[in-house]
Amino acid sequence: MKLTIYTAVFTAVSINLSAQVKDTLAEKMVLYQLPNGGWGKQLDDKSVVNYNLPIDKSLLKKIKATGDDHATIDNNATSREINGLLKAYQETRNPDYLKAAEKGIGYLLLMQYNNGGFPQYYPNTGLYRKQVTYNDNAMINALTVLYHTAESKDDFEPVDPKLKEKAKAAVQKGILCILKTQVLQNGKPSIWADQYNEITLNPDKARAFEPISLATGESVNIVRFLMMQPVTPEIEKSIQSAIQWFQQNDIEGYSYNVGKQNGKTVRILAEDKNSVIWARFYDISTNKPLFGDRDGSVKYNYNEVSEERRNGYSWFGDGPQKLIDKDYPKWLQKNKISQ
């Protein structure tokens, strides 16, 4: 009987102690969380959220002044914190971290449109913030968190089962949106645009230098997300079509390098017979590489882009190469699909 009592006391003390274990980064993430459960990429004074900064009275005041309108999935915000908090919970068992992560998952579920898409911000609907946004992998980051939630992947096993069920439904809606927004060219699926009108799901423009176009970098990660899903005829067709588009629209014989000159970032497009790259944006009808500028103009010659935008934005990349050479063959083999 005494042993049982001592065991119960020891267990209670252990639980209490574990609840006090804290992770410095996770503590800051909890502090930065907005009332609606999301996180911002900026504070109310437009300063960038930086978890490396120590929390003093001045910063704490800025954090407290930041409202729900700053909640976003742009620049990895919200998905980064949910992932970080759940990892911290696995290491510390501090219930505050699990609670905050679950509140963040609830925010993602709340912001999803009925058509399955995700806006860049919620509830802020200003400018392009309400568009269904693949740009900078916003929607795919959100869907990946919900997929891990639904499937109890990695650190997500402790999440409330009710949230897991809701996440499963949200992922399926998201997949339907992805399939519906894959741009058709003469009836054939190609890849995806950066953002879409949230009602019509037609491709839309965002910032002045982000015109309506096909977006290669974001499309690579959309395909990777689809490769994580059970194969259906629709998903198989979508992936195969996107891979074919990438294979047909590469730019051979050029490299794109980023360096520094007099302390400033310089991006150089140069001839290189051993290199293959893709433009960031392609004309949605002709598949010609295109480039936007600060004045809203669209250029088809990279050298005609203003120097500020030429060096201030990444216009080319080689991301599709790994997708084609490594990810795609693995996916084919895993699902016993013949080319």
Coordinates of C-alpha atoms in Angstrom, one line a residue:
M1 CA 0.0 0.0 0.0
K2 CA 2.9 2.4 0.9
L3 CA 4.6 1.6 -2.3
T4 CA 1.5 2.5 -4.3
I5 CA 1.2 5.8 -2.4
Y6 CA 4.9 6.6 -2.9
T7 CA 4.6 5.7 -6.6
A8 CA 1.6 8.0 -7.1
V9 CA 3.3 10.9 -5.3
F10 CA 6.5 10.4 -7.4
T11 CA 4.4 10.3 -10.6
A12 CA 2.6 13.5 -9.6
V13 CA 5.9 15.2 -8.8
S14 CA 7.4 14.0 -12.1
I15 CA 4.5 15.3 -14.1
N16 CA 4.6 18.6 -12.3
L17 CA 8.3 19.0 -12.9
S18 CA 8.0 18.1 -16.6
A19 CA 5.4 20.7 -17.0
Q20 CA 7.9 23.3 -15.8
V21 CA 10.5 22.4 -18.4
K22 CA 10.9 25.2 -20.8
D23 CA 12.4 25.7 -24.3
T24 CA 13.7 29.3 -24.9
L25 CA 12.6 29.4 -28.6
A26 CA 9.2 27.8 -27.9
E27 CA 8.6 30.3 -25.1
K28 CA 9.1 33.1 -27.5
M29 CA 6.8 31.5 -30.1
V30 CA 4.0 31.2 -27.5
L31 CA 4.5 34.9 -26.6
Y32 CA 4.3 36.0 -30.3
Q33 CA 1.2 33.9 -31.0
L34 CA -1.8 36.2 -31.9
P35 CA -5.2 35.9 -30.3
N36 CA -6.7 34.0 -33.3
G37 CA -4.0 31.3 -33.1
G38 CA -1.9 32.4 -36.0
W39 CA 1.5 34.2 -36.2
G40 CA 2.7 37.2 -38.1
K41 CA 5.8 37.7 -40.1
Q42 CA 5.9 41.3 -38.9
L43 CA 4.9 43.2 -35.8
D44 CA 2.6 46.2 -35.7
D45 CA 5.5 48.6 -36.4
K46 CA 6.4 46.5 -39.5
S47 CA 9.6 45.1 -38.0
V48 CA 10.3 41.5 -39.0
V49 CA 9.6 38.8 -36.4
N50 CA 13.0 37.7 -35.2
Y51 CA 13.2 35.0 -32.6
N52 CA 16.9 35.7 -32.0
L53 CA 16.1 39.0 -30.3
P54 CA 15.9 39.0 -26.5
I55 CA 12.5 40.0 -25.1
D56 CA 12.8 43.4 -23.4
K57 CA 10.1 45.8 -22.4
S58 CA 10.2 47.7 -25.7
L59 CA 9.9 44.5 -27.8
L60 CA 7.2 43.1 -25.5
K61 CA 5.1 46.2 -26.0
K62 CA 5.4 45.8 -29.8
I63 CA 4.4 42.2 -29.6
K64 CA 1.3 43.0 -27.5
A65 CA 0.3 45.7 -29.9
T66 CA 0.2 43.3 -32.8
G67 CA -3.3 42.2 -33.7
D68 CA -5.0 39.4 -35.7
D69 CA -4.7 41.3 -39.0
H70 CA -1.0 40.4 -39.0
A71 CA -1.7 36.6 -38.9
T72 CA -0.4 35.0 -42.0
I73 CA 1.1 31.8 -43.7
D74 CA 3.5 33.9 -45.8
N75 CA 7.3 33.5 -45.3
N76 CA 6.7 30.3 -43.3
A77 CA 4.8 32.1 -40.6
T78 CA 2.5 29.9 -38.5
S79 CA 3.7 26.6 -40.1
R80 CA 7.2 27.3 -38.7
E81 CA 5.8 27.9 -35.2
I82 CA 3.5 24.9 -35.2
N83 CA 6.3 22.6 -36.2
G84 CA 8.7 24.2 -33.7
L85 CA 6.3 24.0 -30.8
L86 CA 5.4 20.4 -31.4
K87 CA 9.1 19.5 -31.6
A88 CA 9.6 21.4 -28.3
Y89 CA 6.7 19.5 -26.7
Q90 CA 8.2 16.1 -27.7
E91 CA 11.4 17.2 -25.9
T92 CA 9.9 18.9 -22.8
R93 CA 6.3 17.6 -22.5
N94 CA 5.4 21.2 -21.6
P95 CA 1.6 21.3 -22.2
D96 CA 1.7 25.0 -23.1
Y97 CA 3.6 24.1 -26.3
L98 CA 1.0 21.5 -27.4
K99 CA -1.8 23.9 -26.5
A100 CA -0.3 26.7 -28.6
A101 CA 0.4 24.4 -31.5
E102 CA -3.2 23.0 -31.5
K103 CA -4.5 26.6 -31.5
G104 CA -2.3 27.3 -34.5
I105 CA -3.7 24.3 -36.3
G106 CA -7.2 25.6 -35.5
Y107 CA -6.2 28.8 -37.1
L108 CA -5.2 27.0 -40.3
L109 CA -8.5 25.2 -40.4
L110 CA -10.4 28.5 -39.8
M111 CA -8.7 30.3 -42.6
Q112 CA -9.3 27.7 -45.3
Y113 CA -11.8 28.7 -48.0
N114 CA -14.7 26.3 -48.8
N115 CA -13.1 25.7 -52.2
G116 CA -10.0 24.3 -50.4
G117 CA -7.7 27.2 -51.0
F118 CA -5.8 29.3 -48.4
P119 CA -5.4 33.0 -48.4
Q120 CA -2.0 34.6 -47.7
Y121 CA -3.5 36.4 -44.6
Y122 CA -6.5 35.9 -42.4
P123 CA -8.6 37.8 -41.5
N124 CA -6.8 40.7 -43.3
T125 CA -8.2 40.9 -46.8
G126 CA -6.3 44.0 -48.1
L127 CA -4.7 44.1 -51.5
Y128 CA -3.7 40.6 -52.6
R129 CA -3.8 39.1 -49.1
K130 CA -7.1 37.3 -49.7
Q131 CA -6.0 35.5 -52.9
V132 CA -5.5 31.8 -52.9
T133 CA -1.7 31.8 -52.5
Y134 CA 0.9 29.3 -53.6
N135 CA 3.5 32.0 -53.7
D136 CA 6.5 31.3 -51.3
N137 CA 4.8 27.9 -50.7
A138 CA 2.2 29.5 -48.4
M139 CA -0.7 27.1 -49.1
I140 CA 1.6 24.1 -49.4
N141 CA 3.2 24.8 -46.0
A142 CA -0.3 25.0 -44.4
L143 CA -1.5 21.8 -46.1
T144 CA 1.7 20.0 -45.1
V145 CA 1.1 20.9 -41.4
L146 CA -2.5 19.6 -41.8
Y147 CA -1.4 16.5 -43.6
H148 CA 1.1 15.7 -40.7
T149 CA -1.7 16.4 -38.3
A150 CA -4.1 14.1 -40.0
E151 CA -1.6 11.3 -40.4
S152 CA 0.1 11.7 -37.0
K153 CA 3.4 12.2 -38.8
D154 CA 6.7 13.1 -37.1
D155 CA 5.9 15.2 -33.9
F156 CA 2.2 15.5 -34.6
E157 CA 1.1 12.3 -32.9
P158 CA 0.0 14.0 -29.6
V159 CA -2.4 16.4 -31.3
D160 CA -6.1 16.2 -30.3
P161 CA -7.9 13.5 -32.4
K162 CA -10.7 15.9 -33.2
L163 CA -8.3 18.2 -34.9
K164 CA -6.8 15.3 -36.8
E165 CA -10.3 14.5 -38.2
K166 CA -10.8 18.1 -39.3
A167 CA -7.3 18.2 -40.7
K168 CA -8.0 15.1 -42.8
A169 CA -11.0 16.7 -44.4
A170 CA -9.1 20.0 -45.0
V171 CA -6.3 18.2 -46.8
Q172 CA -8.8 16.5 -49.1
K173 CA -10.4 19.9 -49.9
G174 CA -6.9 21.3 -50.5
I175 CA -6.0 18.6 -52.9
L176 CA -9.2 19.2 -54.9
C177 CA -8.2 22.9 -55.1
I178 CA -4.7 22.0 -56.3
L179 CA -6.1 19.8 -59.0
K180 CA -8.7 22.4 -60.0
T181 CA -6.1 25.3 -60.2
Q182 CA -3.5 23.5 -62.4
V183 CA -3.5 25.7 -65.4
L184 CA -4.8 24.1 -68.6
Q185 CA -3.1 24.9 -71.9
N186 CA -5.2 23.7 -74.9
G187 CA -7.0 21.4 -72.5
K188 CA -3.8 19.9 -71.1
P189 CA -2.6 20.5 -67.5
S190 CA 0.7 22.4 -67.2
I191 CA 1.8 23.8 -63.8
W192 CA 0.5 26.4 -61.4
A193 CA 0.3 30.1 -61.0
D194 CA 1.5 31.9 -57.9
Q195 CA -1.9 33.1 -56.8
Y196 CA -5.6 32.9 -57.8
N197 CA -8.8 34.9 -57.3
E198 CA -10.3 33.4 -54.2
I199 CA -13.8 33.2 -55.8
T200 CA -13.2 32.3 -59.5
L201 CA -10.0 30.4 -58.9
N202 CA -8.6 32.1 -62.0
P203 CA -4.9 33.0 -61.9
D204 CA -4.3 36.5 -60.6
K205 CA -1.5 39.0 -60.1
A206 CA -0.1 40.2 -56.8
R207 CA 2.7 42.7 -56.4
A208 CA 3.6 44.9 -59.4
F209 CA 6.5 42.6 -60.4
E210 CA 4.4 39.4 -59.9
P211 CA 2.2 39.3 -63.0
I212 CA -0.2 36.5 -63.9
S213 CA 2.1 33.7 -64.9
L214 CA 3.1 30.1 -64.4
A215 CA 5.4 29.8 -61.3
T216 CA 8.0 27.1 -61.4
G217 CA 9.4 27.2 -57.8
E218 CA 6.0 26.9 -56.2
S219 CA 4.9 24.3 -58.7
V220 CA 7.8 22.1 -57.7
N221 CA 6.6 22.0 -54.1
I222 CA 3.0 21.5 -55.2
V223 CA 4.1 18.4 -57.1
R224 CA 6.1 17.1 -54.1
F225 CA 3.0 17.5 -51.9
L226 CA 0.9 15.5 -54.4
M227 CA 3.6 12.8 -54.4
M228 CA 3.0 12.4 -50.6
Q229 CA -0.6 11.5 -51.2
P230 CA -2.2 8.1 -52.1
V231 CA -2.3 7.9 -55.9
T232 CA -5.6 8.5 -57.7
P233 CA -6.0 8.8 -61.4
E234 CA -6.4 12.5 -61.0
I235 CA -3.3 12.9 -58.9
E236 CA -1.3 10.7 -61.3
K237 CA -2.3 12.7 -64.3
S238 CA -1.5 16.0 -62.5
I239 CA 2.0 14.9 -61.5
Q240 CA 2.8 13.4 -64.9
S241 CA 1.6 16.5 -66.7
A242 CA 3.6 18.8 -64.5
I243 CA 6.8 16.8 -64.9
Q244 CA 6.3 16.8 -68.7
W245 CA 5.9 20.6 -68.7
F246 CA 9.1 21.0 -66.7
Q247 CA 11.0 18.7 -69.1
Q248 CA 9.7 20.7 -72.1
N249 CA 10.4 24.2 -70.7
D250 CA 13.9 24.1 -69.3
I251 CA 16.6 26.6 -70.3
E252 CA 19.7 24.8 -71.3
G253 CA 23.2 26.4 -71.5
Y254 CA 22.7 29.0 -68.8
S255 CA 23.5 29.4 -65.1
Y256 CA 22.2 31.9 -62.6
N257 CA 24.5 33.0 -59.8
V258 CA 24.1 35.2 -56.8
G259 CA 27.0 37.1 -55.3
K260 CA 28.1 40.3 -53.7
Q261 CA 29.6 43.4 -55.3
N262 CA 30.5 46.4 -53.2
G263 CA 28.3 45.0 -50.4
K264 CA 25.2 44.7 -52.6
T265 CA 23.5 41.5 -53.9
V266 CA 24.2 40.9 -57.6
R267 CA 22.4 38.3 -59.7
I268 CA 24.0 37.2 -62.9
L269 CA 22.6 35.2 -65.8
A270 CA 25.5 33.7 -67.7
E271 CA 26.1 31.2 -70.5
D272 CA 27.2 27.8 -69.1
K273 CA 27.0 24.8 -71.4
N274 CA 26.8 22.4 -68.4
S275 CA 23.9 24.1 -66.7
V276 CA 20.1 23.8 -66.9
I277 CA 17.8 26.3 -65.3
W278 CA 14.1 27.4 -65.4
A279 CA 12.7 30.9 -65.3
R280 CA 10.7 31.8 -62.2
F281 CA 7.7 32.9 -64.3
Y282 CA 6.4 31.8 -67.7
D283 CA 3.7 33.3 -69.8
I284 CA 0.6 31.5 -69.0
S285 CA -0.3 31.0 -72.7
T286 CA 3.0 30.9 -74.6
N287 CA 5.4 29.4 -72.0
K288 CA 7.8 32.2 -72.7
P289 CA 9.9 33.3 -69.7
L290 CA 8.6 36.7 -68.4
F291 CA 9.8 39.2 -65.9
G292 CA 7.8 41.8 -63.9
D293 CA 9.0 45.2 -62.9
R294 CA 8.2 47.8 -60.2
D295 CA 6.1 49.8 -62.6
G296 CA 3.9 46.9 -63.3
S297 CA 5.3 46.3 -66.8
V298 CA 6.1 42.8 -68.1
K299 CA 9.3 42.1 -69.9
Y300 CA 10.3 39.1 -72.0
N301 CA 14.0 40.1 -72.1
Y302 CA 15.7 39.7 -68.7
N303 CA 18.2 42.5 -69.6
E304 CA 15.3 45.0 -69.9
V305 CA 14.3 44.6 -66.3
S306 CA 15.4 47.5 -64.0
E307 CA 18.6 47.0 -62.2
E308 CA 16.8 47.2 -58.8
R309 CA 14.4 44.3 -59.7
R310 CA 17.0 42.3 -61.5
N311 CA 19.2 42.1 -58.4
G312 CA 16.4 42.3 -55.9
Y313 CA 14.4 39.3 -56.9
S314 CA 15.3 35.7 -57.9
W315 CA 14.3 35.2 -61.5
F316 CA 15.7 31.8 -62.3
G317 CA 16.3 28.5 -60.5
D318 CA 17.2 24.8 -60.9
G319 CA 14.6 23.4 -58.5
P320 CA 12.8 21.3 -61.1
Q321 CA 16.0 19.3 -61.8
K322 CA 15.9 17.4 -58.6
L323 CA 12.2 16.8 -58.9
I324 CA 12.7 15.3 -62.4
D325 CA 15.9 13.4 -61.7
K326 CA 15.3 12.0 -58.2
D327 CA 11.8 12.6 -56.7
Y328 CA 9.9 11.6 -59.8
P329 CA 11.7 8.2 -60.4
K330 CA 11.2 7.4 -56.7
W331 CA 7.5 8.2 -56.9
L332 CA 7.1 6.0 -60.0
Q333 CA 8.9 3.1 -58.4
K334 CA 7.1 3.4 -55.1
N335 CA 3.7 3.4 -56.8
K336 CA 4.6 0.9 -59.5
I337 CA 3.8 3.3 -62.3
S338 CA 5.3 2.9 -65.7
Q339 CA 6.3 6.0 -67.7

